[in-house]
Amino acid sequence: SVCEAECRRALEMGEAAYSRTFKACKVEDESSLEAAHQRALAAATKAFEECAVGDKEVHRAYEERLQQTVTRHLEQSRERVRAEATARALELLASMSARLQQAARLETTTFESLAQAVQREAAQFKSSAQAHGRWEKLCDFLCSTAVELFVDLSKREASSAQAERHALETKVVASEHSVRNVESEM
């Protein structure tokens, strides 16, 4: 029917208007995604309404198809934005890990300086990462990588203390030996 053909054309016009308007928007995170969707939805609805004519039921059916199409597009875009944000968050965590491992390997690193480095890196991640579930990722990082760094530093400190103890014990033995030699000479 003519009504159906016009509504189909209106649907195509609405979809094209949505796509065109959405592509013109800069989408960086979920809030900008929602704003872009609302602008594109308004353009799609306007284009559809300007072209759709005829029977209300046919009009409503094609309007629902338009809603389904833009909702599907929104969900696909949301998944893409979340995946990109997650990838960026993982990159941030990887670079954090590399910087912290480098800091932990320095001979001058203390528990306090390592803790300060971890705090700085966590604050930078907090201000930079926008990923869905970023707090869980940061917690996982702190519970694994940061803990490993402190364990490694503890082992290094313990090894250093043990070496120092051994050196002091050797000096004590040498001193005792010297004392015995002096006593035997008397």
PDB file of C-alpha atoms in Angstrom:
ATOM      1  CA  SER A   1       0.000   0.000   0.000  1.00  0.00           C
ATOM      2  CA  VAL A   2       0.979   3.629  -0.431  1.00  0.00           C
ATOM      3  CA  CYS A   3       0.827   4.200   3.318  1.00  0.00           C
ATOM      4  CA  GLU A   4       3.193   1.304   3.957  1.00  0.00           C
ATOM      5  CA  ALA A   5       5.606   2.473   1.242  1.00  0.00           C
ATOM      6  CA  GLU A   6       5.650   5.999   2.679  1.00  0.00           C
ATOM      7  CA  CYS A   7       6.238   4.700   6.214  1.00  0.00           C
ATOM      8  CA  ARG A   8       9.052   2.461   4.961  1.00  0.00           C
ATOM      9  CA  ARG A   9      10.595   5.509   3.286  1.00  0.00           C
ATOM     10  CA  ALA A  10      10.091   7.479   6.519  1.00  0.00           C
ATOM     11  CA  LEU A  11      11.834   4.681   8.423  1.00  0.00           C
ATOM     12  CA  GLU A  12      14.806   4.836   6.051  1.00  0.00           C
ATOM     13  CA  MET A  13      14.903   8.639   6.378  1.00  0.00           C
ATOM     14  CA  GLY A  14      14.796   8.361  10.172  1.00  0.00           C
ATOM     15  CA  GLU A  15      17.564   5.756  10.233  1.00  0.00           C
ATOM     16  CA  ALA A  16      19.709   7.893   7.920  1.00  0.00           C
ATOM     17  CA  ALA A  17      19.109  11.002  10.048  1.00  0.00           C
ATOM     18  CA  TYR A  18      20.026   9.058  13.196  1.00  0.00           C
ATOM     19  CA  SER A  19      23.202   7.700  11.647  1.00  0.00           C
ATOM     20  CA  ARG A  20      24.257  11.061  10.189  1.00  0.00           C
ATOM     21  CA  THR A  21      23.628  12.957  13.437  1.00  0.00           C
ATOM     22  CA  PHE A  22      25.261  10.289  15.602  1.00  0.00           C
ATOM     23  CA  LYS A  23      28.387  10.182  13.423  1.00  0.00           C
ATOM     24  CA  ALA A  24      28.734  13.966  13.718  1.00  0.00           C
ATOM     25  CA  CYS A  25      28.940  13.701  17.519  1.00  0.00           C
ATOM     26  CA  LYS A  26      32.171  13.087  19.376  1.00  0.00           C
ATOM     27  CA  VAL A  27      31.619  10.041  21.575  1.00  0.00           C
ATOM     28  CA  GLU A  28      34.343   9.460  24.182  1.00  0.00           C
ATOM     29  CA  ASP A  29      32.502   7.943  27.134  1.00  0.00           C
ATOM     30  CA  GLU A  30      29.072   6.765  28.204  1.00  0.00           C
ATOM     31  CA  SER A  31      27.745  10.221  29.081  1.00  0.00           C
ATOM     32  CA  SER A  32      28.742  11.661  25.688  1.00  0.00           C
ATOM     33  CA  LEU A  33      27.284   8.516  24.103  1.00  0.00           C
ATOM     34  CA  GLU A  34      23.941   9.153  25.776  1.00  0.00           C
ATOM     35  CA  ALA A  35      23.979  12.807  24.683  1.00  0.00           C
ATOM     36  CA  ALA A  36      24.818  11.808  21.091  1.00  0.00           C
ATOM     37  CA  HIS A  37      22.053   9.214  21.137  1.00  0.00           C
ATOM     38  CA  GLN A  38      19.492  11.756  22.343  1.00  0.00           C
ATOM     39  CA  ARG A  39      20.470  14.249  19.611  1.00  0.00           C
ATOM     40  CA  ALA A  40      20.417  11.545  16.937  1.00  0.00           C
ATOM     41  CA  LEU A  41      17.113  10.164  18.227  1.00  0.00           C
ATOM     42  CA  ALA A  42      15.536  13.623  18.015  1.00  0.00           C
ATOM     43  CA  ALA A  43      16.790  13.997  14.425  1.00  0.00           C
ATOM     44  CA  ALA A  44      15.538  10.493  13.539  1.00  0.00           C
ATOM     45  CA  THR A  45      12.114  11.112  15.053  1.00  0.00           C
ATOM     46  CA  LYS A  46      11.788  14.450  13.273  1.00  0.00           C
ATOM     47  CA  ALA A  47      12.785  12.954   9.905  1.00  0.00           C
ATOM     48  CA  PHE A  48      10.401  10.047  10.393  1.00  0.00           C
ATOM     49  CA  GLU A  49       7.482  12.265  11.398  1.00  0.00           C
ATOM     50  CA  GLU A  50       8.036  14.572   8.434  1.00  0.00           C
ATOM     51  CA  CYS A  51       7.803  11.692   5.965  1.00  0.00           C
ATOM     52  CA  ALA A  52       5.383   9.196   7.551  1.00  0.00           C
ATOM     53  CA  VAL A  53       1.781   9.445   6.405  1.00  0.00           C
ATOM     54  CA  GLY A  54      -1.357   7.373   6.558  1.00  0.00           C
ATOM     55  CA  ASP A  55      -2.846   4.813   8.871  1.00  0.00           C
ATOM     56  CA  LYS A  56      -1.941   5.235  12.559  1.00  0.00           C
ATOM     57  CA  GLU A  57      -1.308   1.521  13.078  1.00  0.00           C
ATOM     58  CA  VAL A  58       1.094   1.296  10.149  1.00  0.00           C
ATOM     59  CA  HIS A  59       2.707   4.553  11.293  1.00  0.00           C
ATOM     60  CA  ARG A  60       3.084   3.203  14.845  1.00  0.00           C
ATOM     61  CA  ALA A  61       4.528  -0.119  13.613  1.00  0.00           C
ATOM     62  CA  TYR A  62       7.226   1.626  11.587  1.00  0.00           C
ATOM     63  CA  GLU A  63       7.917   4.065  14.410  1.00  0.00           C
ATOM     64  CA  GLU A  64       8.504   1.049  16.702  1.00  0.00           C
ATOM     65  CA  ARG A  65      10.886  -0.418  14.127  1.00  0.00           C
ATOM     66  CA  LEU A  66      12.788   2.877  14.149  1.00  0.00           C
ATOM     67  CA  GLN A  67      12.966   2.744  17.957  1.00  0.00           C
ATOM     68  CA  GLN A  68      14.252  -0.834  17.818  1.00  0.00           C
ATOM     69  CA  THR A  69      16.894   0.108  15.274  1.00  0.00           C
ATOM     70  CA  VAL A  70      18.211   3.081  17.231  1.00  0.00           C
ATOM     71  CA  THR A  71      18.098   1.127  20.503  1.00  0.00           C
ATOM     72  CA  ARG A  72      20.138  -1.659  18.893  1.00  0.00           C
ATOM     73  CA  HIS A  73      22.586   0.952  17.598  1.00  0.00           C
ATOM     74  CA  LEU A  74      22.838   2.504  21.062  1.00  0.00           C
ATOM     75  CA  GLU A  75      23.582  -0.864  22.684  1.00  0.00           C
ATOM     76  CA  GLN A  76      26.241  -1.700  20.071  1.00  0.00           C
ATOM     77  CA  SER A  77      27.810   1.717  20.561  1.00  0.00           C
ATOM     78  CA  ARG A  78      27.695   1.323  24.351  1.00  0.00           C
ATOM     79  CA  GLU A  79      29.489  -2.030  24.076  1.00  0.00           C
ATOM     80  CA  ARG A  80      32.135  -0.457  21.819  1.00  0.00           C
ATOM     81  CA  VAL A  81      32.643   2.530  24.162  1.00  0.00           C
ATOM     82  CA  ARG A  82      32.950   0.197  27.161  1.00  0.00           C
ATOM     83  CA  ALA A  83      35.397  -2.067  25.341  1.00  0.00           C
ATOM     84  CA  GLU A  84      37.546   0.907  24.332  1.00  0.00           C
ATOM     85  CA  ALA A  85      37.465   2.293  27.886  1.00  0.00           C
ATOM     86  CA  THR A  86      38.395  -1.114  29.275  1.00  0.00           C
ATOM     87  CA  ALA A  87      41.293  -1.385  26.839  1.00  0.00           C
ATOM     88  CA  ARG A  88      42.518   2.089  27.860  1.00  0.00           C
ATOM     89  CA  ALA A  89      42.200   1.162  31.547  1.00  0.00           C
ATOM     90  CA  LEU A  90      44.200  -2.024  30.994  1.00  0.00           C
ATOM     91  CA  GLU A  91      46.877  -0.031  29.151  1.00  0.00           C
ATOM     92  CA  LEU A  92      47.029   2.407  32.080  1.00  0.00           C
ATOM     93  CA  LEU A  93      47.375  -0.476  34.529  1.00  0.00           C
ATOM     94  CA  ALA A  94      50.133  -2.066  32.433  1.00  0.00           C
ATOM     95  CA  SER A  95      52.114   1.175  32.315  1.00  0.00           C
ATOM     96  CA  MET A  96      51.481   1.689  36.055  1.00  0.00           C
ATOM     97  CA  SER A  97      52.836  -1.775  36.708  1.00  0.00           C
ATOM     98  CA  ALA A  98      55.966  -1.122  34.640  1.00  0.00           C
ATOM     99  CA  ARG A  99      56.662   2.196  36.413  1.00  0.00           C
ATOM    100  CA  LEU A 100      56.106   0.678  39.854  1.00  0.00           C
ATOM    101  CA  GLN A 101      58.282  -2.344  39.098  1.00  0.00           C
ATOM    102  CA  GLN A 102      61.035  -0.009  37.947  1.00  0.00           C
ATOM    103  CA  ALA A 103      60.691   2.068  41.124  1.00  0.00           C
ATOM    104  CA  ALA A 104      60.708  -1.054  43.307  1.00  0.00           C
ATOM    105  CA  ARG A 105      63.976  -2.276  41.744  1.00  0.00           C
ATOM    106  CA  LEU A 106      65.910   0.838  42.755  1.00  0.00           C
ATOM    107  CA  GLU A 107      68.354   0.252  45.615  1.00  0.00           C
ATOM    108  CA  THR A 108      67.134   3.408  47.335  1.00  0.00           C
ATOM    109  CA  THR A 109      63.492   2.303  47.373  1.00  0.00           C
ATOM    110  CA  THR A 110      61.935   2.080  50.811  1.00  0.00           C
ATOM    111  CA  PHE A 111      58.520   0.839  51.850  1.00  0.00           C
ATOM    112  CA  GLU A 112      57.426   4.441  52.329  1.00  0.00           C
ATOM    113  CA  SER A 113      58.639   5.592  48.906  1.00  0.00           C
ATOM    114  CA  LEU A 114      57.021   2.578  47.226  1.00  0.00           C
ATOM    115  CA  ALA A 115      53.743   3.245  49.055  1.00  0.00           C
ATOM    116  CA  GLN A 116      53.857   6.865  47.871  1.00  0.00           C
ATOM    117  CA  ALA A 117      54.509   5.726  44.305  1.00  0.00           C
ATOM    118  CA  VAL A 118      51.542   3.334  44.488  1.00  0.00           C
ATOM    119  CA  GLN A 119      49.333   6.150  45.812  1.00  0.00           C
ATOM    120  CA  ARG A 120      50.432   8.503  43.016  1.00  0.00           C
ATOM    121  CA  GLU A 121      49.785   5.878  40.351  1.00  0.00           C
ATOM    122  CA  ALA A 122      46.373   4.990  41.824  1.00  0.00           C
ATOM    123  CA  ALA A 123      45.393   8.679  41.887  1.00  0.00           C
ATOM    124  CA  GLN A 124      46.479   9.068  38.248  1.00  0.00           C
ATOM    125  CA  PHE A 125      44.459   5.990  37.273  1.00  0.00           C
ATOM    126  CA  LYS A 126      41.459   7.324  39.179  1.00  0.00           C
ATOM    127  CA  SER A 127      41.538  10.581  37.232  1.00  0.00           C
ATOM    128  CA  SER A 128      42.296   8.984  33.848  1.00  0.00           C
ATOM    129  CA  ALA A 129      40.357   5.736  33.626  1.00  0.00           C
ATOM    130  CA  GLN A 130      36.720   5.834  32.526  1.00  0.00           C
ATOM    131  CA  ALA A 131      36.121   2.122  32.100  1.00  0.00           C
ATOM    132  CA  HIS A 132      33.040   0.375  33.353  1.00  0.00           C
ATOM    133  CA  GLY A 133      34.284  -1.614  36.358  1.00  0.00           C
ATOM    134  CA  ARG A 134      37.459   0.471  36.694  1.00  0.00           C
ATOM    135  CA  TRP A 135      37.385   0.267  40.496  1.00  0.00           C
ATOM    136  CA  GLU A 136      37.399  -3.519  40.397  1.00  0.00           C
ATOM    137  CA  LYS A 137      40.316  -3.421  37.975  1.00  0.00           C
ATOM    138  CA  LEU A 138      42.230  -1.048  40.257  1.00  0.00           C
ATOM    139  CA  CYS A 139      41.469  -3.222  43.299  1.00  0.00           C
ATOM    140  CA  ASP A 140      42.632  -6.322  41.445  1.00  0.00           C
ATOM    141  CA  PHE A 141      45.802  -4.497  40.448  1.00  0.00           C
ATOM    142  CA  LEU A 142      46.488  -3.312  43.990  1.00  0.00           C
ATOM    143  CA  CYS A 143      45.743  -6.742  45.448  1.00  0.00           C
ATOM    144  CA  SER A 144      48.058  -8.523  43.049  1.00  0.00           C
ATOM    145  CA  THR A 145      50.751  -6.399  41.438  1.00  0.00           C
ATOM    146  CA  ALA A 146      51.235  -3.864  44.231  1.00  0.00           C
ATOM    147  CA  VAL A 147      51.265  -6.590  46.874  1.00  0.00           C
ATOM    148  CA  GLU A 148      53.863  -8.524  44.856  1.00  0.00           C
ATOM    149  CA  LEU A 149      56.050  -5.410  44.736  1.00  0.00           C
ATOM    150  CA  PHE A 150      55.925  -5.052  48.510  1.00  0.00           C
ATOM    151  CA  VAL A 151      56.624  -8.765  48.985  1.00  0.00           C
ATOM    152  CA  ASP A 152      59.627  -8.517  46.654  1.00  0.00           C
ATOM    153  CA  LEU A 153      60.873  -5.433  48.501  1.00  0.00           C
ATOM    154  CA  SER A 154      60.431  -7.289  51.814  1.00  0.00           C
ATOM    155  CA  LYS A 155      62.466 -10.207  50.505  1.00  0.00           C
ATOM    156  CA  ARG A 156      65.182  -7.858  49.266  1.00  0.00           C
ATOM    157  CA  GLU A 157      65.247  -6.029  52.612  1.00  0.00           C
ATOM    158  CA  ALA A 158      65.366  -9.356  54.477  1.00  0.00           C
ATOM    159  CA  SER A 159      68.183 -10.595  52.259  1.00  0.00           C
ATOM    160  CA  SER A 160      70.077  -7.353  52.784  1.00  0.00           C
ATOM    161  CA  ALA A 161      69.542  -7.554  56.560  1.00  0.00           C
ATOM    162  CA  GLN A 162      70.703 -11.167  56.559  1.00  0.00           C
ATOM    163  CA  ALA A 163      73.843 -10.244  54.602  1.00  0.00           C
ATOM    164  CA  GLU A 164      74.508  -7.386  57.016  1.00  0.00           C
ATOM    165  CA  ARG A 165      73.994  -9.732  59.984  1.00  0.00           C
ATOM    166  CA  HIS A 166      76.389 -12.243  58.444  1.00  0.00           C
ATOM    167  CA  ALA A 167      78.980  -9.491  57.901  1.00  0.00           C
ATOM    168  CA  LEU A 168      78.600  -8.358  61.528  1.00  0.00           C
ATOM    169  CA  GLU A 169      78.871 -11.933  62.798  1.00  0.00           C
ATOM    170  CA  THR A 170      82.055 -12.326  60.768  1.00  0.00           C
ATOM    171  CA  LYS A 171      83.447  -9.122  62.340  1.00  0.00           C
ATOM    172  CA  VAL A 172      82.486 -10.372  65.814  1.00  0.00           C
ATOM    173  CA  VAL A 173      84.243 -13.687  65.195  1.00  0.00           C
ATOM    174  CA  ALA A 174      87.282 -11.848  63.860  1.00  0.00           C
ATOM    175  CA  SER A 175      87.252  -9.505  66.860  1.00  0.00           C
ATOM    176  CA  GLU A 176      86.940 -12.423  69.286  1.00  0.00           C
ATOM    177  CA  HIS A 177      89.830 -14.111  67.520  1.00  0.00           C
ATOM    178  CA  SER A 178      91.911 -10.927  67.812  1.00  0.00           C
ATOM    179  CA  VAL A 179      91.029 -10.636  71.501  1.00  0.00           C
ATOM    180  CA  ARG A 180      92.115 -14.244  72.101  1.00  0.00           C
ATOM    181  CA  ASN A 181      95.369 -13.590  70.277  1.00  0.00           C
ATOM    182  CA  VAL A 182      96.045 -10.501  72.406  1.00  0.00           C
ATOM    183  CA  GLU A 183      95.137 -12.405  75.585  1.00  0.00           C
ATOM    184  CA  SER A 184      97.429 -15.276  74.663  1.00  0.00           C
ATOM    185  CA  GLU A 185     100.285 -12.864  74.067  1.00  0.00           C
ATOM    186  CA  MET A 186      99.940 -11.438  77.557  1.00  0.00           C
TER     187      MET A 186
END
